[in-house]
Tab-separated table of C-alpha atoms and ligand atoms in Angstrom:
chain	number	residue	atom	x	y	z
A	1	UNK	CA	-16.079	-7.151	-23.437
A	2	UNK	CA	-15.863	-9.233	-20.243
A	3	UNK	CA	-12.282	-10.366	-19.602
A	4	UNK	CA	-10.671	-13.012	-17.449
A	5	UNK	CA	-9.554	-11.641	-14.093
A	6	UNK	CA	-6.657	-14.052	-13.604
A	7	UNK	CA	-3.485	-12.139	-12.788
A	8	UNK	CA	-0.675	-12.019	-15.289
A	9	UNK	CA	2.798	-12.595	-13.872
A	10	UNK	CA	4.556	-15.903	-13.362
A	11	UNK	CA	5.722	-15.673	-9.770
A	12	UNK	CA	4.549	-14.553	-6.362
A	13	UNK	CA	6.918	-11.628	-5.880
A	14	UNK	CA	6.247	-11.319	-2.154
A	15	UNK	CA	6.299	-15.085	-1.496
A	16	UNK	CA	8.502	-15.594	1.552
A	17	UNK	CA	10.424	-18.610	0.244
A	18	UNK	CA	11.455	-16.682	-2.882
A	19	UNK	CA	12.781	-13.902	-0.642
A	20	UNK	CA	14.480	-16.125	1.944
A	21	UNK	CA	17.885	-14.409	1.841
A	22	UNK	CA	16.472	-10.920	2.168
A	23	UNK	CA	14.189	-11.964	5.033
A	24	UNK	CA	16.995	-13.733	6.933
A	25	UNK	CA	19.263	-10.710	6.446
A	26	UNK	CA	16.460	-8.520	7.837
A	27	UNK	CA	16.048	-10.748	10.896
A	28	UNK	CA	19.790	-10.966	11.550
A	29	UNK	CA	20.468	-7.220	11.231
A	30	UNK	CA	21.337	-5.194	14.357
A	31	UNK	CA	17.856	-3.670	14.076
A	32	UNK	CA	15.561	-6.422	12.856
A	33	UNK	CA	13.332	-5.211	10.026
A	34	UNK	CA	11.169	-6.742	7.270
A	35	UNK	CA	9.575	-5.160	4.210
A	36	UNK	CA	5.920	-4.205	4.827
A	37	UNK	CA	4.833	-6.017	1.663
A	38	UNK	CA	5.266	-9.316	3.548
A	39	UNK	CA	2.295	-8.410	5.758
A	40	UNK	CA	0.011	-9.124	2.806
A	41	UNK	CA	-0.851	-12.746	2.254
A	42	UNK	CA	-4.565	-13.420	1.790
A	43	UNK	CA	-5.294	-13.259	5.538
A	44	UNK	CA	-3.188	-10.096	5.824
A	45	UNK	CA	-5.184	-8.463	3.026
A	46	UNK	CA	-8.477	-9.379	4.716
A	47	UNK	CA	-7.277	-8.101	8.084
A	48	UNK	CA	-6.161	-4.862	6.439
A	49	UNK	CA	-9.669	-4.442	5.002
A	50	UNK	CA	-11.064	-4.932	8.493
A	51	UNK	CA	-8.680	-2.254	9.804
A	52	UNK	CA	-10.118	0.093	7.168
A	53	UNK	CA	-13.563	-0.185	8.798
A	54	UNK	CA	-12.387	0.605	12.361
A	55	UNK	CA	-13.495	3.861	13.984
A	56	UNK	CA	-9.894	4.785	14.854
A	57	UNK	CA	-8.616	4.195	11.317
A	58	UNK	CA	-9.618	7.502	9.712
A	59	UNK	CA	-7.548	7.268	6.433
A	60	UNK	CA	-9.881	4.994	4.467
A	61	UNK	CA	-13.170	6.748	5.188
A	62	UNK	CA	-11.524	10.152	4.706
A	63	UNK	CA	-10.091	9.189	1.329
A	64	UNK	CA	-13.350	7.533	0.265
A	65	UNK	CA	-15.200	10.755	1.169
A	66	UNK	CA	-12.690	12.782	-0.854
A	67	UNK	CA	-13.248	10.490	-3.840
A	68	UNK	CA	-17.038	10.729	-3.500
A	69	UNK	CA	-17.215	14.485	-2.892
A	70	UNK	CA	-14.873	15.344	-5.740
A	71	UNK	CA	-15.979	12.643	-8.171
A	72	UNK	CA	-17.127	15.067	-10.885
A	73	UNK	CA	-13.914	17.108	-10.775
A	74	UNK	CA	-11.762	13.966	-10.763
A	75	UNK	CA	-13.695	12.583	-13.735
A	76	UNK	CA	-13.241	15.785	-15.695
A	77	UNK	CA	-9.487	15.859	-15.036
A	78	UNK	CA	-9.136	12.220	-16.125
A	79	UNK	CA	-11.430	12.434	-19.168
A	80	UNK	CA	-13.192	9.713	-21.204
A	81	UNK	CA	-12.021	6.157	-21.998
A	82	UNK	CA	-9.456	6.201	-19.193
A	83	UNK	CA	-7.065	3.364	-18.562
A	84	UNK	CA	-6.718	3.000	-14.813
A	85	UNK	CA	-3.575	1.398	-13.380
A	86	UNK	CA	-3.915	0.909	-9.632
A	87	UNK	CA	-0.796	0.290	-7.541
A	88	UNK	CA	-1.195	-1.753	-4.335
A	89	UNK	CA	-4.838	-2.230	-5.240
A	90	UNK	CA	-6.096	-4.309	-2.292
A	91	UNK	CA	-9.869	-4.075	-1.915
A	92	UNK	CA	-12.029	-3.257	-4.950
A	93	UNK	CA	-13.830	-0.488	-3.027
A	94	UNK	CA	-11.874	2.592	-4.134
A	95	UNK	CA	-11.395	1.321	-7.698
A	96	UNK	CA	-15.146	0.812	-7.982
A	97	UNK	CA	-15.760	4.357	-6.792
A	98	UNK	CA	-13.275	5.756	-9.273
A	99	UNK	CA	-14.397	3.659	-12.242
A	100	UNK	CA	-18.020	4.471	-11.386
A	101	UNK	CA	-17.483	8.207	-11.762
A	102	UNK	CA	-15.479	8.031	-15.020
A	103	UNK	CA	-16.846	8.416	-18.534
A	104	UNK	CA	-16.625	4.969	-20.188
A	105	UNK	CA	-13.399	3.793	-18.550
A	106	UNK	CA	-11.690	1.333	-20.902
A	107	UNK	CA	-9.201	-0.684	-18.877
A	108	UNK	CA	-8.515	-1.415	-15.238
A	109	UNK	CA	-5.141	-2.898	-14.245
A	110	UNK	CA	-4.820	-3.590	-10.526
A	111	UNK	CA	-1.249	-4.350	-9.401
A	112	UNK	CA	-0.662	-6.148	-6.093
A	113	UNK	CA	1.557	-8.765	-4.466
A	114	UNK	CA	-1.234	-10.511	-2.563
A	115	UNK	CA	-1.985	-13.096	-5.249
A	116	UNK	CA	-5.287	-14.700	-4.242
A	117	UNK	CA	-6.784	-11.487	-2.975
A	118	UNK	CA	-5.799	-9.665	-6.171
A	119	UNK	CA	-7.621	-12.255	-8.250
A	120	UNK	CA	-10.766	-12.121	-6.100
A	121	UNK	CA	-10.949	-8.326	-6.041
A	122	UNK	CA	-10.258	-8.047	-9.778
A	123	UNK	CA	-13.109	-10.496	-10.412
A	124	UNK	CA	-15.409	-8.277	-8.338
A	125	UNK	CA	-14.493	-5.224	-10.416
A	126	UNK	CA	-14.979	-7.222	-13.624
A	127	UNK	CA	-18.446	-8.271	-12.461
A	128	UNK	CA	-19.408	-4.701	-11.523
A	129	UNK	CA	-18.037	-3.147	-14.725
A	130	UNK	CA	-18.595	-5.685	-17.531
A	131	UNK	CA	-17.607	-3.134	-20.205
A	132	UNK	CA	-14.201	-2.484	-18.630
A	133	UNK	CA	-11.261	-4.711	-19.594
A	134	UNK	CA	-9.832	-5.939	-16.258
A	135	UNK	CA	-6.213	-7.163	-16.324
A	136	UNK	CA	-4.749	-7.824	-12.855
A	137	UNK	CA	-0.954	-7.881	-12.570
A	138	UNK	CA	0.748	-9.835	-9.814
A	139	UNK	CA	3.897	-7.806	-9.207
A	140	UNK	CA	5.938	-5.752	-6.787
A	141	UNK	CA	5.312	-2.168	-7.860
A	142	UNK	CA	8.842	-1.177	-6.826
A	143	UNK	CA	10.238	-3.527	-9.495
A	144	UNK	CA	10.225	-2.645	-13.184
A	145	UNK	CA	6.579	-3.197	-14.099
A	146	UNK	CA	5.716	-5.197	-17.183
A	147	UNK	CA	2.357	-3.686	-18.048
A	148	UNK	CA	-0.300	-5.334	-20.187
A	149	UNK	CA	-0.129	-4.317	-23.825
A	150	UNK	CA	-3.454	-2.575	-24.230
A	151	UNK	CA	-2.349	0.284	-21.953
A	152	UNK	CA	-1.618	3.473	-23.869
A	153	UNK	CA	0.282	6.019	-21.844
A	154	UNK	CA	-1.752	9.061	-22.910
A	155	UNK	CA	-4.970	7.875	-21.338
A	156	UNK	CA	-3.430	6.103	-18.376
A	157	UNK	CA	-4.102	7.384	-14.907
A	158	UNK	CA	-2.097	5.730	-12.154
A	159	UNK	CA	-4.320	5.409	-9.097
A	160	UNK	CA	-2.199	5.057	-5.943
A	161	UNK	CA	-4.508	5.410	-2.939
A	162	UNK	CA	-4.403	4.326	0.701
A	163	UNK	CA	-1.144	6.159	1.501
A	164	UNK	CA	0.681	3.026	0.377
A	165	UNK	CA	3.493	5.258	-0.898
A	166	UNK	CA	4.041	6.124	2.790
A	167	UNK	CA	5.226	2.554	3.403
A	168	UNK	CA	8.359	3.342	1.398
A	169	UNK	CA	11.213	5.396	2.808
A	170	UNK	CA	11.104	9.004	1.560
A	171	UNK	CA	14.071	8.252	-0.687
A	172	UNK	CA	12.371	5.185	-2.241
A	173	UNK	CA	9.088	7.072	-2.582
A	174	UNK	CA	10.873	9.854	-4.501
A	175	UNK	CA	12.607	7.261	-6.699
A	176	UNK	CA	9.289	5.512	-7.442
A	177	UNK	CA	7.674	8.841	-8.372
A	178	UNK	CA	10.569	9.543	-10.780
A	179	UNK	CA	10.324	6.121	-12.393
A	180	UNK	CA	6.556	6.461	-12.769
A	181	UNK	CA	6.815	9.972	-14.234
A	182	UNK	CA	9.118	8.634	-16.932
A	183	UNK	CA	7.151	5.441	-17.558
A	184	UNK	CA	3.787	7.231	-17.638
A	185	UNK	CA	4.777	10.173	-19.891
A	186	UNK	CA	1.572	11.732	-21.179
A	187	UNK	CA	-0.472	10.210	-18.358
A	188	UNK	CA	-1.503	11.222	-14.852
A	189	UNK	CA	-1.375	10.138	-11.228
A	190	UNK	CA	-4.106	10.249	-8.586
A	191	UNK	CA	-2.212	9.887	-5.324
A	192	UNK	CA	-3.808	9.519	-1.883
A	193	UNK	CA	-1.557	10.265	1.077
A	194	UNK	CA	-1.994	10.574	4.839
A	195	UNK	CA	-1.143	13.984	6.317
A	196	UNK	CA	1.102	14.681	9.366
A	197	UNK	CA	-1.063	15.165	12.451
A	198	UNK	CA	-1.137	14.889	16.229
A	199	UNK	CA	0.523	11.827	17.736
A	200	UNK	CA	-2.591	10.750	19.688
A	201	UNK	CA	-4.757	10.383	16.554
A	202	UNK	CA	-2.002	8.464	14.791
A	203	UNK	CA	-1.309	6.264	17.801
A	204	UNK	CA	-4.994	5.308	18.087
A	205	UNK	CA	-5.229	4.564	14.346
A	206	UNK	CA	-2.414	2.010	14.513
A	207	UNK	CA	-3.195	0.557	17.983
A	208	UNK	CA	-6.945	-0.035	17.690
A	209	UNK	CA	-8.952	-1.122	20.695
A	210	UNK	CA	-10.262	-4.319	19.068
A	211	UNK	CA	-6.762	-5.586	18.316
A	212	UNK	CA	-7.280	-5.980	14.559
A	213	UNK	CA	-4.009	-4.170	13.747
A	214	UNK	CA	-2.264	-6.432	16.266
A	215	UNK	CA	-3.698	-9.508	14.488
A	216	UNK	CA	-2.598	-8.057	11.126
A	217	UNK	CA	0.941	-7.520	12.416
A	218	UNK	CA	1.216	-10.906	14.193
A	219	UNK	CA	-0.032	-12.622	11.030
A	220	UNK	CA	3.427	-11.899	9.610
A	221	UNK	CA	4.927	-14.327	12.164
A	222	UNK	CA	2.288	-16.974	11.355
A	223	UNK	CA	3.186	-16.509	7.704
A	224	UNK	CA	6.899	-16.961	8.447
A	225	UNK	CA	6.054	-20.174	10.336
A	226	UNK	CA	4.080	-21.506	7.388
A	227	UNK	CA	6.156	-20.356	4.444
A	228	UNK	CA	9.683	-20.273	5.872
A	229	UNK	CA	9.520	-23.165	8.295
A	230	UNK	CA	9.874	-20.852	11.300
A	231	UNK	CA	8.774	-21.577	14.864
A	232	UNK	CA	7.658	-18.211	16.211
A	233	UNK	CA	5.407	-18.550	19.258
A	234	UNK	CA	2.802	-15.931	18.513
A	235	UNK	CA	2.002	-15.217	22.145
A	236	UNK	CA	5.677	-14.516	22.842
A	237	UNK	CA	5.441	-11.349	20.676
A	238	UNK	CA	3.269	-8.269	20.950
A	239	UNK	CA	2.183	-5.659	18.455
A	240	UNK	CA	3.135	-2.045	19.066
A	241	UNK	CA	3.016	1.044	16.838
A	242	UNK	CA	4.836	4.223	17.829
A	243	UNK	CA	4.850	7.629	16.210
A	244	UNK	CA	8.347	8.863	15.377
A	245	UNK	CA	7.866	12.618	15.370
A	246	UNK	CA	11.305	13.408	13.995
A	247	UNK	CA	10.800	11.237	10.904
A	248	UNK	CA	7.044	11.870	10.753
A	249	UNK	CA	6.213	8.213	10.493
A	250	UNK	CA	4.464	5.418	12.347
A	251	UNK	CA	6.711	2.484	13.108
A	252	UNK	CA	4.937	-0.844	13.544
A	253	UNK	CA	6.775	-3.357	15.716
A	254	UNK	CA	6.611	-6.982	16.812
A	255	UNK	CA	8.109	-6.939	20.295
A	256	UNK	CA	9.658	-10.025	21.890
A	257	UNK	CA	8.155	-10.594	25.355
A	258	UNK	CA	11.162	-12.608	26.610
A	259	UNK	CA	14.638	-13.760	25.708
A	260	UNK	CA	14.145	-16.479	23.116
A	261	UNK	CA	15.642	-18.230	20.105
A	262	UNK	CA	13.480	-18.599	17.005
A	263	UNK	CA	14.385	-20.862	14.088
A	264	UNK	CA	13.689	-19.466	10.637
A	265	UNK	CA	14.564	-21.461	7.509
A	266	UNK	CA	17.215	-23.372	9.469
A	267	UNK	CA	18.793	-20.268	11.065
A	268	UNK	CA	18.649	-19.702	14.845
A	269	UNK	CA	17.740	-16.098	15.603
A	270	UNK	CA	18.166	-14.662	19.083
A	271	UNK	CA	15.642	-12.187	20.481
A	272	UNK	CA	16.254	-10.345	23.740
A	273	UNK	CA	13.241	-9.371	25.831
A	274	UNK	CA	11.960	-6.052	24.461
A	275	UNK	CA	13.821	-6.424	21.159
A	276	UNK	CA	11.567	-5.944	18.135
A	277	UNK	CA	11.166	-6.469	14.411
A	278	UNK	CA	10.108	-3.340	12.489
A	279	UNK	CA	7.342	-4.665	10.229
A	280	UNK	CA	6.159	-1.420	8.624
A	281	UNK	CA	6.815	2.288	8.398
A	282	UNK	CA	4.015	4.601	7.423
A	283	UNK	CA	5.356	8.022	6.508
A	284	UNK	CA	3.063	11.026	6.786
A	285	UNK	CA	3.336	13.930	4.364
A	286	UNK	CA	2.543	17.596	4.514
A	287	UNK	CA	0.685	18.066	1.159
A	288	UNK	CA	3.022	20.893	0.054
A	289	UNK	CA	6.087	18.755	0.761
A	290	UNK	CA	4.538	15.888	-1.157
A	291	UNK	CA	3.763	18.168	-4.106
A	292	UNK	CA	7.368	19.442	-4.041
A	293	UNK	CA	8.650	15.858	-4.029
A	294	UNK	CA	6.364	14.943	-6.951
A	295	UNK	CA	7.365	18.081	-8.875
A	296	UNK	CA	11.055	17.291	-8.378
A	297	UNK	CA	10.279	13.816	-9.779
A	298	UNK	CA	8.827	15.365	-12.968
A	299	UNK	CA	5.097	15.584	-12.141
A	300	UNK	CA	2.995	18.756	-12.380
A	301	UNK	CA	0.339	19.284	-9.716
A	302	UNK	CA	-3.097	20.054	-11.217
A	303	UNK	CA	-5.223	19.795	-8.084
A	304	UNK	CA	-4.976	18.848	-4.428
A	305	UNK	CA	-8.096	17.906	-2.462
A	306	UNK	CA	-7.909	17.917	1.335
A	307	UNK	CA	-10.726	17.091	3.763
A	308	UNK	CA	-11.971	19.776	6.177
A	309	UNK	CA	-10.116	18.233	9.132
A	310	UNK	CA	-6.901	18.205	7.054
A	311	UNK	CA	-6.305	14.517	7.641
A	312	UNK	CA	-5.749	13.173	4.139
A	313	UNK	CA	-4.800	14.560	0.740
A	314	UNK	CA	-5.632	13.425	-2.762
A	315	UNK	CA	-3.418	14.913	-5.453
A	316	UNK	CA	-3.947	14.883	-9.196
A	317	UNK	CA	-0.594	15.102	-10.981
A	318	UNK	CA	0.373	15.163	-14.664
A	319	UNK	CA	3.348	13.287	-16.025
A	320	UNK	CA	5.733	15.028	-18.449
A	321	UNK	CA	4.459	15.101	-22.026
A	322	UNK	CA	5.633	12.505	-24.535
A	323	UNK	CA	8.746	13.889	-26.229
B	401	LIG	C1	-1.969	-0.020	2.712
B	401	LIG	S1	-2.696	-1.264	1.725
B	401	LIG	C2	-3.748	-0.253	0.686
B	401	LIG	C3	-4.807	-1.034	0.006
B	401	LIG	C4	-5.792	-0.205	-0.846
B	401	LIG	N1	-5.109	0.358	-2.007
B	401	LIG	C5	-6.407	0.918	-0.059
B	401	LIG	O1	-6.275	2.057	-0.478
B	401	LIG	O2	-7.049	0.651	0.960
B	401	LIG	C6	-1.337	-1.675	0.666
B	401	LIG	C7	-1.675	-2.555	-0.525
B	401	LIG	O3	-0.550	-2.615	-1.388
B	401	LIG	C8	-0.132	-3.956	-1.582
B	401	LIG	N2	1.333	-3.879	-1.609
B	401	LIG	C9	2.161	-3.570	-0.591
B	401	LIG	N3	3.430	-3.503	-1.019
B	401	LIG	C10	3.397	-3.809	-2.344
B	401	LIG	C11	4.394	-3.897	-3.359
B	401	LIG	N4	5.677	-3.668	-3.086
B	401	LIG	N5	4.011	-4.218	-4.618
B	401	LIG	C12	2.695	-4.455	-4.912
B	401	LIG	N6	1.713	-4.377	-3.992
B	401	LIG	C13	2.059	-4.044	-2.735
B	401	LIG	C14	-0.702	-4.757	-0.442
B	401	LIG	O4	-0.914	-6.110	-0.782
B	401	LIG	C15	-1.999	-3.998	-0.156
B	401	LIG	O5	-3.051	-4.459	-0.970
């Protein structure tokens, strides 16, 4: 039952030209800020995968270890013939681990906004699991999702790893959990989230010594140049990531190194020296707080796995039953 791995969806939801107004409004606001989803064109996705291999970037290897160590328990919670819907899928690595431990998984639906990368990674999963129906969906997971027809809600497990939910504000994360609980009635959610920890560990994870995170962040400006006819000089900006203790989140910044005017889609945008664009927030969650947030959104916590160093949590949650 080998299926085509071409994404369904008729637009590139995170394409910069299609989001021109929102991007210009973000760059002209008193505090310049862009949605983190714009970091992910194909090069951004590849750079993110490279970040995942860095010694300082503990989240990926910790979550992968949690998936490996608890594979049997996860498989027994999920049960046979599962239909796996992965949000913000990125690399095929974690999906392959999950599908590999399940009993005859039936369908895999990766959802992502990085179009080319989604197609490539879905094709890899399809090649590895020829008996699984692979149906990639090119979409913004914060929009109403049009899911492929074969998905039945009862056997669907939403896989949402990589602490991607942390890129949303706490309010938007809670709203997404509520929407998913309603949409996935009868199903489940396997949610991987980074835990609050000391500032030094977090600072190192987002300011790696090889400069891969810097390249990932600066790629956003290269993308604006290409897709929105902008003229950012890449060496006139620097990457920085700071831990905001009060809000328990990393804030990734692109900092202007001098006073300058940048043209973006015909608009002149002034940057003072030291002024910055916020390109991503990454909220950290105490596992109990996260479970409370999920419960308030309608989910029921079945199991929470945490590594020995208490760096990352993986929660298995049940949606409300079908009424
Ligand atoms: C932090 S990376 C995580 C990737 C992978 N799931 C992992 O665990 O390593 C975020 C992923 O979500 C995708 N993404 C970000 N915002 C998105 C959105 N609003 N809708 C759909 N995909 C999104 C990105 O393209 C990227 O693949």
